[in-house]
Amino acid sequence: MVAIHGDVSPGFEPVAQAFQQLFAEMGELGAGVSVRHQGEEVLNLWAGTRDKDETLEWQSDTRSNIFSASKALVAVAILQLVDRGALRLDQPIADIWPEFAANGKERIRVQDVLCHRSGINAFHNKIDDDAIYDWNRITELVAAEKPWWTPGEIQGYSPMLYGWVLGEVVRRASGCQSFNDYVQQHIAQPLGLSCAFGLSSKELTQVADVVAMKRMQANTGGSLVEVIRENPRGVTNRAFTNPMSLMIGTNKPQWRQAQIPAANGQATARDLATFYACLSDRSDERLLSSDQRHWLWREQTSGVDQLLHQSLSFSLGFMRLLPGGVQSNEYFCHPGAGGSLGYGDAQEGIGFGFVSRVMGQAILMDERAELLLQSVYQCVRGEV
């Protein structure tokens, strides 16, 4: 049996039991889970190993690549700038970034990108693998790109370009030298988070190595591989595999040192739980004012997503996903490829984070994160 480390408050033992189940039955090798409830940390656990050889133990401060769960940080950065009057949600991106107007993008607004209705989903032409590691180069390519469909008319998830578009908007509107500089100054430091985009050389060995899950999962929302196979030449395949370094670069130093806002945030489970707990607490204005808080969970678009081929609902920058068997209203989250999940519920005062180094196959909420989150709700609602 894998040794579980950390702390659990009375009443939340079922979450710890579910975490143990991940290792015993669900193919987990190294992971962390953290929960805050009504402003207090009630659980913070970690277990397993963090390297490919399975010799280094996962530590309390081990960070993992959270993939698309990173998008939540991008969204909050944008909403902060709206809060401060530096941006408007209905503002054309070309107002801030003139080069972005090329090829029919002059009317794409900030809010179109946030809720995945911009049509900027993938590169049309083949991109060199190393381009994603060079901010100036990749943003030039993004600025020259053309929409896949009429902006504003169709919901289609933007796995990667979302981050470079909004990351460059953050950089220009804030005056910060880089997107990560903004995140550190306005999100990480105020909350005491260790999350980052672009690690220093000294930090490279302190993060978990990602490996593929060996067992097949009972996926929530289907498998990405299945969606890509439906149309190998379609926009979904290009969005995730052009360039191929998006799929195979995760453990490389170049990936970890680059800033890829939609996909390479490095964070702990505690980072995610703390971040979402702050957003879920209406009285906590360290990140957002109460005037902006409703955007986190208010639905902006829903339907069968053109890219993911799943029924999906978005608020501004967040997905609206609930674990099976749970009902709530003011919930918001963002999963990441492989299983990571950050989740908030303002109605219940929940902040939740799960990170893993084992890549599952789910498109949306991974079965491991779902099991843990179901346990959290049961504990919070006294259903155990």
Short mmCIF file of C-alpha atoms in Angstrom, two decimals:
data_model
loop_
_atom_site.label_atom_id
_atom_site.label_comp_id
_atom_site.label_asym_id
_atom_site.label_seq_id
_atom_site.Cartn_x
_atom_site.Cartn_y
_atom_site.Cartn_z
CA MET A 1 0.00 0.00 0.00
CA VAL A 2 1.31 3.45 -0.95
CA ALA A 3 2.05 5.71 2.00
CA ILE A 4 -0.18 8.80 2.09
CA HIS A 5 1.37 11.97 3.52
CA GLY A 6 -0.19 15.19 4.75
CA ASP A 7 -3.07 16.37 6.91
CA VAL A 8 -6.80 15.67 7.06
CA SER A 9 -9.33 17.51 9.23
CA PRO A 10 -12.02 15.49 11.04
CA GLY A 11 -14.93 14.79 8.74
CA PHE A 12 -12.87 14.67 5.56
CA GLU A 13 -11.40 11.18 6.00
CA PRO A 14 -13.47 9.82 3.06
CA VAL A 15 -11.48 12.06 0.71
CA ALA A 16 -8.26 10.54 2.03
CA GLN A 17 -9.73 7.07 1.48
CA ALA A 18 -10.63 8.00 -2.09
CA PHE A 19 -7.09 9.28 -2.62
CA GLN A 20 -5.71 5.94 -1.46
CA GLN A 21 -8.06 4.24 -3.93
CA LEU A 22 -6.40 6.10 -6.81
CA PHE A 23 -3.13 4.27 -6.10
CA ALA A 24 -4.68 0.91 -5.23
CA GLU A 25 -7.13 0.61 -8.12
CA MET A 26 -6.82 3.43 -10.66
CA GLY A 27 -3.23 3.37 -11.88
CA GLU A 28 -1.95 6.39 -9.98
CA LEU A 29 1.82 6.72 -9.43
CA GLY A 30 2.28 10.20 -7.99
CA ALA A 31 -0.25 12.88 -7.11
CA GLY A 32 -1.48 15.52 -4.70
CA VAL A 33 -4.93 16.66 -3.59
CA SER A 34 -5.91 19.68 -1.53
CA VAL A 35 -9.22 21.06 -0.27
CA ARG A 36 -10.23 24.31 1.38
CA HIS A 37 -13.70 24.79 2.83
CA GLN A 38 -15.18 28.03 4.11
CA GLY A 39 -11.75 29.66 4.20
CA GLU A 40 -9.92 26.84 5.99
CA GLU A 41 -7.62 24.15 4.65
CA VAL A 42 -9.29 20.85 5.54
CA LEU A 43 -7.10 18.46 3.57
CA ASN A 44 -3.70 18.46 1.90
CA LEU A 45 -2.30 15.10 0.82
CA TRP A 46 0.40 13.75 -1.45
CA ALA A 47 1.78 10.31 -2.27
CA GLY A 48 3.80 8.25 -4.72
CA THR A 49 6.80 9.18 -6.82
CA ARG A 50 7.66 12.14 -9.04
CA ASP A 51 10.21 10.78 -11.53
CA LYS A 52 10.14 8.31 -14.43
CA ASP A 53 12.34 5.83 -12.59
CA GLU A 54 9.97 5.94 -9.59
CA THR A 55 12.81 6.50 -7.13
CA LEU A 56 12.09 10.06 -5.95
CA GLU A 57 9.21 10.58 -3.54
CA TRP A 58 6.51 13.11 -4.22
CA GLN A 59 6.96 15.94 -1.70
CA SER A 60 4.58 18.51 -0.23
CA ASP A 61 5.98 21.14 -2.61
CA THR A 62 6.22 18.97 -5.76
CA ARG A 63 4.75 20.82 -8.71
CA SER A 64 3.23 19.13 -11.72
CA ASN A 65 2.36 20.33 -15.20
CA ILE A 66 -1.36 21.14 -14.94
CA PHE A 67 -1.92 21.51 -18.70
CA SER A 68 -5.23 23.26 -19.48
CA ALA A 69 -5.98 23.86 -15.81
CA SER A 70 -3.50 26.69 -16.46
CA LYS A 71 -6.20 28.52 -18.42
CA ALA A 72 -7.91 29.55 -15.18
CA LEU A 73 -4.91 31.70 -14.30
CA VAL A 74 -5.06 33.31 -17.74
CA ALA A 75 -8.75 34.08 -17.30
CA VAL A 76 -8.27 35.66 -13.89
CA ALA A 77 -5.42 37.79 -15.20
CA ILE A 78 -7.77 39.15 -17.88
CA LEU A 79 -10.61 39.73 -15.41
CA GLN A 80 -8.23 41.58 -13.09
CA LEU A 81 -7.29 43.94 -15.90
CA VAL A 82 -10.99 44.49 -16.62
CA ASP A 83 -11.46 45.14 -12.91
CA ARG A 84 -8.77 47.83 -13.02
CA GLY A 85 -10.08 49.49 -16.17
CA ALA A 86 -7.13 48.46 -18.34
CA LEU A 87 -9.37 46.29 -20.56
CA ARG A 88 -13.00 45.86 -21.55
CA LEU A 89 -14.56 42.47 -22.18
CA ASP A 90 -16.14 43.75 -25.41
CA GLN A 91 -12.91 45.37 -26.57
CA PRO A 92 -11.44 44.15 -29.87
CA ILE A 93 -8.09 42.52 -29.23
CA ALA A 94 -6.67 44.50 -32.14
CA ASP A 95 -7.12 47.67 -30.05
CA ILE A 96 -4.39 46.38 -27.73
CA TRP A 97 -2.47 44.33 -30.27
CA PRO A 98 -2.79 45.93 -33.74
CA GLU A 99 -1.01 43.11 -35.59
CA PHE A 100 -3.73 40.72 -34.43
CA ALA A 101 -6.21 42.31 -36.85
CA ALA A 102 -4.67 40.43 -39.80
CA ASN A 103 -6.71 37.91 -41.80
CA GLY A 104 -10.17 38.84 -40.58
CA LYS A 105 -9.54 39.00 -36.83
CA GLU A 106 -10.13 42.73 -36.35
CA ARG A 107 -13.50 42.24 -34.62
CA ILE A 108 -12.55 39.40 -32.26
CA ARG A 109 -13.18 40.62 -28.73
CA VAL A 110 -11.55 39.69 -25.44
CA GLN A 111 -14.72 37.90 -24.32
CA ASP A 112 -14.86 35.86 -27.54
CA VAL A 113 -11.53 34.26 -26.69
CA LEU A 114 -12.41 33.78 -23.01
CA CYS A 115 -15.52 31.74 -23.83
CA HIS A 116 -14.00 29.93 -26.82
CA ARG A 117 -16.01 31.57 -29.59
CA SER A 118 -13.13 33.32 -31.38
CA GLY A 119 -12.48 30.77 -34.13
CA ILE A 120 -8.75 30.91 -33.30
CA ASN A 121 -8.32 27.24 -32.50
CA ALA A 122 -5.25 25.94 -34.34
CA PHE A 123 -2.56 26.85 -36.84
CA HIS A 124 -3.47 26.26 -40.49
CA ASN A 125 0.14 25.84 -41.62
CA LYS A 126 2.73 23.47 -40.16
CA ILE A 127 4.62 25.01 -37.25
CA ASP A 128 8.18 24.13 -36.23
CA ASP A 129 8.45 22.25 -32.95
CA ASP A 130 10.68 24.87 -31.35
CA ALA A 131 8.37 27.79 -32.14
CA ILE A 132 6.28 27.26 -29.02
CA TYR A 133 9.31 27.95 -26.83
CA ASP A 134 9.91 31.44 -28.29
CA TRP A 135 7.29 33.97 -27.14
CA ASN A 136 7.95 36.60 -29.80
CA ARG A 137 7.98 34.06 -32.59
CA ILE A 138 4.83 32.23 -31.54
CA THR A 139 2.82 35.40 -30.96
CA GLU A 140 3.81 36.66 -34.42
CA LEU A 141 2.47 33.41 -35.87
CA VAL A 142 -0.73 33.74 -33.84
CA ALA A 143 -1.22 37.32 -35.01
CA ALA A 144 -0.95 36.20 -38.64
CA GLU A 145 -3.41 33.31 -38.23
CA LYS A 146 -6.93 33.32 -39.68
CA PRO A 147 -10.12 32.10 -37.98
CA TRP A 148 -11.44 28.61 -38.69
CA TRP A 149 -15.01 29.96 -38.70
CA THR A 150 -16.76 33.30 -38.29
CA PRO A 151 -15.71 34.72 -34.91
CA GLY A 152 -18.49 34.82 -32.35
CA GLU A 153 -20.79 32.38 -34.13
CA ILE A 154 -19.54 28.94 -33.06
CA GLN A 155 -18.29 27.49 -29.78
CA GLY A 156 -15.00 25.72 -30.36
CA TYR A 157 -12.43 25.06 -27.66
CA SER A 158 -9.01 26.64 -28.22
CA PRO A 159 -6.49 24.31 -26.52
CA MET A 160 -3.30 26.30 -27.11
CA LEU A 161 -3.81 29.55 -29.03
CA TYR A 162 -6.17 30.79 -26.30
CA GLY A 163 -3.17 31.21 -24.02
CA TRP A 164 -0.89 33.03 -26.44
CA VAL A 165 -3.66 35.40 -27.52
CA LEU A 166 -4.73 36.33 -24.01
CA GLY A 167 -1.21 36.09 -22.61
CA GLU A 168 -0.04 38.72 -25.08
CA VAL A 169 -3.07 40.86 -24.23
CA VAL A 170 -2.12 40.62 -20.54
CA ARG A 171 1.48 41.55 -21.30
CA ARG A 172 0.53 44.58 -23.40
CA ALA A 173 -2.34 45.86 -21.27
CA SER A 174 -0.44 45.52 -17.99
CA GLY A 175 2.96 46.75 -19.11
CA CYS A 176 4.63 43.70 -17.56
CA GLN A 177 7.68 42.31 -19.33
CA SER A 178 6.17 38.83 -19.58
CA PHE A 179 2.97 36.95 -18.87
CA ASN A 180 4.62 35.09 -15.99
CA ASP A 181 5.78 38.37 -14.47
CA TYR A 182 2.15 39.44 -14.32
CA VAL A 183 1.04 36.13 -12.79
CA GLN A 184 3.73 36.30 -10.11
CA GLN A 185 2.96 39.91 -9.16
CA HIS A 186 -0.83 39.81 -9.23
CA ILE A 187 -1.88 36.19 -8.60
CA ALA A 188 0.87 34.02 -7.11
CA GLN A 189 2.44 36.46 -4.64
CA PRO A 190 -0.83 37.80 -3.15
CA LEU A 191 -1.90 34.23 -2.33
CA GLY A 192 1.52 32.74 -1.57
CA LEU A 193 1.35 30.31 -4.50
CA SER A 194 4.29 28.46 -6.03
CA CYS A 195 2.70 28.15 -9.48
CA ALA A 196 4.66 29.50 -12.43
CA PHE A 197 4.95 29.64 -16.21
CA GLY A 198 8.59 29.27 -17.23
CA LEU A 199 10.86 27.73 -14.61
CA SER A 200 14.43 28.66 -13.80
CA SER A 201 17.19 26.13 -14.50
CA LYS A 202 17.40 25.37 -10.76
CA GLU A 203 13.71 24.45 -10.65
CA LEU A 204 13.69 22.00 -13.55
CA THR A 205 14.31 18.90 -11.43
CA GLN A 206 11.79 19.90 -8.78
CA VAL A 207 8.71 19.14 -10.89
CA ALA A 208 7.09 15.80 -11.59
CA ASP A 209 7.79 13.83 -14.76
CA VAL A 210 4.67 13.04 -16.75
CA VAL A 211 3.97 9.48 -17.93
CA ALA A 212 1.08 7.86 -19.79
CA MET A 213 -1.46 5.84 -17.85
CA LYS A 214 -1.11 2.13 -18.59
CA ARG A 215 -4.72 1.18 -17.85
CA MET A 216 -7.79 2.27 -19.80
CA GLN A 217 -10.10 4.58 -17.91
CA ALA A 218 -13.85 4.82 -17.72
CA ASN A 219 -13.59 8.31 -19.12
CA THR A 220 -15.85 11.22 -18.37
CA GLY A 221 -16.44 13.01 -21.65
CA GLY A 222 -14.75 10.51 -23.93
CA SER A 223 -11.18 10.17 -25.15
CA LEU A 224 -9.20 12.81 -27.03
CA VAL A 225 -7.58 10.10 -29.13
CA GLU A 226 -11.03 8.96 -30.25
CA VAL A 227 -12.02 12.48 -31.29
CA ILE A 228 -8.82 12.98 -33.28
CA ARG A 229 -9.24 9.64 -35.04
CA GLU A 230 -12.68 10.70 -36.27
CA ASN A 231 -11.03 13.25 -38.56
CA PRO A 232 -7.21 13.01 -38.64
CA ARG A 233 -6.94 16.06 -40.91
CA GLY A 234 -9.46 18.18 -39.03
CA VAL A 235 -9.08 21.17 -36.76
CA THR A 236 -9.06 19.06 -33.57
CA ASN A 237 -6.00 17.11 -34.64
CA ARG A 238 -4.19 20.28 -35.70
CA ALA A 239 -5.11 22.05 -32.48
CA PHE A 240 -3.39 19.41 -30.36
CA THR A 241 -0.58 18.17 -32.64
CA ASN A 242 0.62 21.17 -34.67
CA PRO A 243 3.38 21.39 -33.72
CA MET A 244 3.96 17.88 -32.35
CA SER A 245 5.98 19.35 -29.46
CA LEU A 246 2.61 20.22 -27.91
CA MET A 247 2.07 16.50 -27.37
CA ILE A 248 5.55 15.17 -26.64
CA GLY A 249 7.50 18.07 -25.15
CA THR A 250 6.14 18.09 -21.62
CA ASN A 251 9.18 16.66 -19.80
CA LYS A 252 11.77 18.58 -21.80
CA PRO A 253 13.68 21.50 -20.25
CA GLN A 254 12.60 23.74 -23.15
CA TRP A 255 8.94 23.13 -22.31
CA ARG A 256 9.39 23.76 -18.61
CA GLN A 257 11.33 26.97 -19.18
CA ALA A 258 8.95 28.38 -21.80
CA GLN A 259 5.76 30.34 -21.19
CA ILE A 260 2.82 28.47 -22.71
CA PRO A 261 -0.10 30.02 -20.81
CA ALA A 262 -2.79 27.58 -21.95
CA ALA A 263 -0.87 24.44 -21.10
CA ASN A 264 2.35 24.58 -19.07
CA GLY A 265 1.56 26.03 -15.69
CA GLN A 266 3.51 24.18 -12.99
CA ALA A 267 1.58 23.98 -9.72
CA THR A 268 0.82 21.99 -6.60
CA ALA A 269 -2.63 20.79 -5.60
CA ARG A 270 -2.50 23.28 -2.73
CA ASP A 271 -1.85 26.09 -5.23
CA LEU A 272 -5.02 25.20 -7.12
CA ALA A 273 -7.15 24.78 -4.00
CA THR A 274 -5.96 28.09 -2.57
CA PHE A 275 -6.56 29.90 -5.87
CA TYR A 276 -10.11 28.54 -6.27
CA ALA A 277 -10.94 29.05 -2.59
CA CYS A 278 -10.06 32.73 -2.92
CA LEU A 279 -12.26 33.07 -5.99
CA SER A 280 -15.12 31.19 -4.28
CA ASP A 281 -15.10 33.49 -1.24
CA ARG A 282 -17.08 36.66 -1.99
CA SER A 283 -15.43 38.46 0.92
CA ASP A 284 -11.91 37.76 -0.36
CA GLU A 285 -10.97 40.43 -2.88
CA ARG A 286 -7.26 39.70 -3.16
CA LEU A 287 -7.73 38.59 -6.78
CA LEU A 288 -11.07 39.95 -7.97
CA SER A 289 -13.60 42.47 -6.74
CA SER A 290 -17.12 41.34 -5.97
CA ASP A 291 -18.24 43.13 -9.16
CA GLN A 292 -16.30 40.65 -11.31
CA ARG A 293 -16.99 37.48 -9.32
CA HIS A 294 -20.18 36.42 -11.12
CA TRP A 295 -18.29 36.03 -14.42
CA LEU A 296 -16.59 32.96 -12.97
CA TRP A 297 -19.73 30.82 -12.95
CA ARG A 298 -22.25 32.66 -15.14
CA GLU A 299 -22.77 30.65 -18.32
CA GLN A 300 -21.79 32.48 -21.51
CA THR A 301 -22.04 29.71 -24.09
CA SER A 302 -23.07 26.07 -24.22
CA GLY A 303 -23.73 23.27 -26.67
CA VAL A 304 -21.83 20.61 -28.55
CA ASP A 305 -18.31 21.97 -28.86
CA GLN A 306 -17.06 22.12 -32.45
CA LEU A 307 -13.56 21.03 -31.47
CA LEU A 308 -14.08 18.56 -28.61
CA HIS A 309 -17.34 17.06 -29.92
CA GLN A 310 -18.76 17.10 -26.38
CA SER A 311 -21.67 18.98 -24.84
CA LEU A 312 -19.94 21.71 -22.90
CA SER A 313 -20.70 24.97 -21.10
CA PHE A 314 -18.31 27.89 -20.51
CA SER A 315 -18.35 30.93 -18.30
CA LEU A 316 -15.70 33.58 -18.97
CA GLY A 317 -12.56 31.46 -19.01
CA PHE A 318 -13.86 28.53 -16.99
CA MET A 319 -15.71 25.31 -17.76
CA ARG A 320 -19.00 24.49 -16.10
CA LEU A 321 -18.55 20.86 -15.07
CA LEU A 322 -20.05 19.00 -12.12
CA PRO A 323 -19.00 15.59 -10.82
CA GLY A 324 -21.61 12.87 -11.30
CA GLY A 325 -24.46 12.90 -8.79
CA VAL A 326 -23.77 16.45 -7.58
CA GLN A 327 -26.09 19.45 -7.94
CA SER A 328 -24.95 23.04 -7.40
CA ASN A 329 -25.23 26.49 -8.97
CA GLU A 330 -22.17 28.70 -8.49
CA TYR A 331 -19.51 26.25 -9.59
CA PHE A 332 -16.62 26.73 -12.01
CA CYS A 333 -13.49 24.81 -12.88
CA HIS A 334 -10.88 23.91 -15.43
CA PRO A 335 -9.53 20.42 -16.00
CA GLY A 336 -6.18 19.73 -17.59
CA ALA A 337 -5.07 16.98 -19.94
CA GLY A 338 -4.09 13.91 -18.02
CA GLY A 339 -6.23 14.50 -14.96
CA SER A 340 -5.38 17.74 -13.14
CA LEU A 341 -8.33 19.80 -11.94
CA GLY A 342 -8.91 23.11 -10.22
CA TYR A 343 -12.46 23.59 -8.97
CA GLY A 344 -14.45 26.16 -7.04
CA ASP A 345 -17.97 26.33 -5.64
CA ALA A 346 -18.99 29.70 -4.21
CA GLN A 347 -22.28 28.30 -2.94
CA GLU A 348 -20.50 25.71 -0.78
CA GLY A 349 -17.26 27.61 -0.16
CA ILE A 350 -15.11 24.93 -1.79
CA GLY A 351 -11.64 25.29 -3.28
CA PHE A 352 -10.26 22.04 -4.71
CA GLY A 353 -7.05 21.04 -6.45
CA PHE A 354 -5.79 17.75 -7.85
CA VAL A 355 -2.52 17.22 -9.71
CA SER A 356 -1.01 14.02 -11.05
CA ARG A 357 1.92 12.92 -13.15
CA VAL A 358 -0.05 10.10 -14.79
CA MET A 359 -1.75 11.11 -18.02
CA GLY A 360 -5.27 9.75 -18.23
CA GLN A 361 -7.30 9.75 -21.44
CA ALA A 362 -10.34 11.88 -20.50
CA ILE A 363 -11.16 15.01 -22.48
CA LEU A 364 -12.98 16.69 -19.60
CA MET A 365 -13.10 15.63 -15.94
CA ASP A 366 -10.84 12.66 -15.19
CA GLU A 367 -12.35 9.80 -13.18
CA ARG A 368 -9.73 10.24 -10.44
CA ALA A 369 -10.51 13.91 -9.91
CA GLU A 370 -14.22 13.17 -10.10
CA LEU A 371 -14.00 10.49 -7.40
CA LEU A 372 -12.14 12.87 -5.09
CA LEU A 373 -14.53 15.74 -5.74
CA GLN A 374 -17.58 13.57 -5.15
CA SER A 375 -16.07 12.66 -1.77
CA VAL A 376 -15.50 16.34 -0.98
CA TYR A 377 -19.15 17.19 -1.63
CA GLN A 378 -20.30 14.24 0.48
CA CYS A 379 -18.17 15.46 3.38
CA VAL A 380 -19.24 19.09 3.04
CA ARG A 381 -22.92 18.15 2.85
CA GLY A 382 -22.80 15.53 5.59
CA GLU A 383 -23.70 12.68 3.26
CA VAL A 384 -21.15 10.20 4.65
#
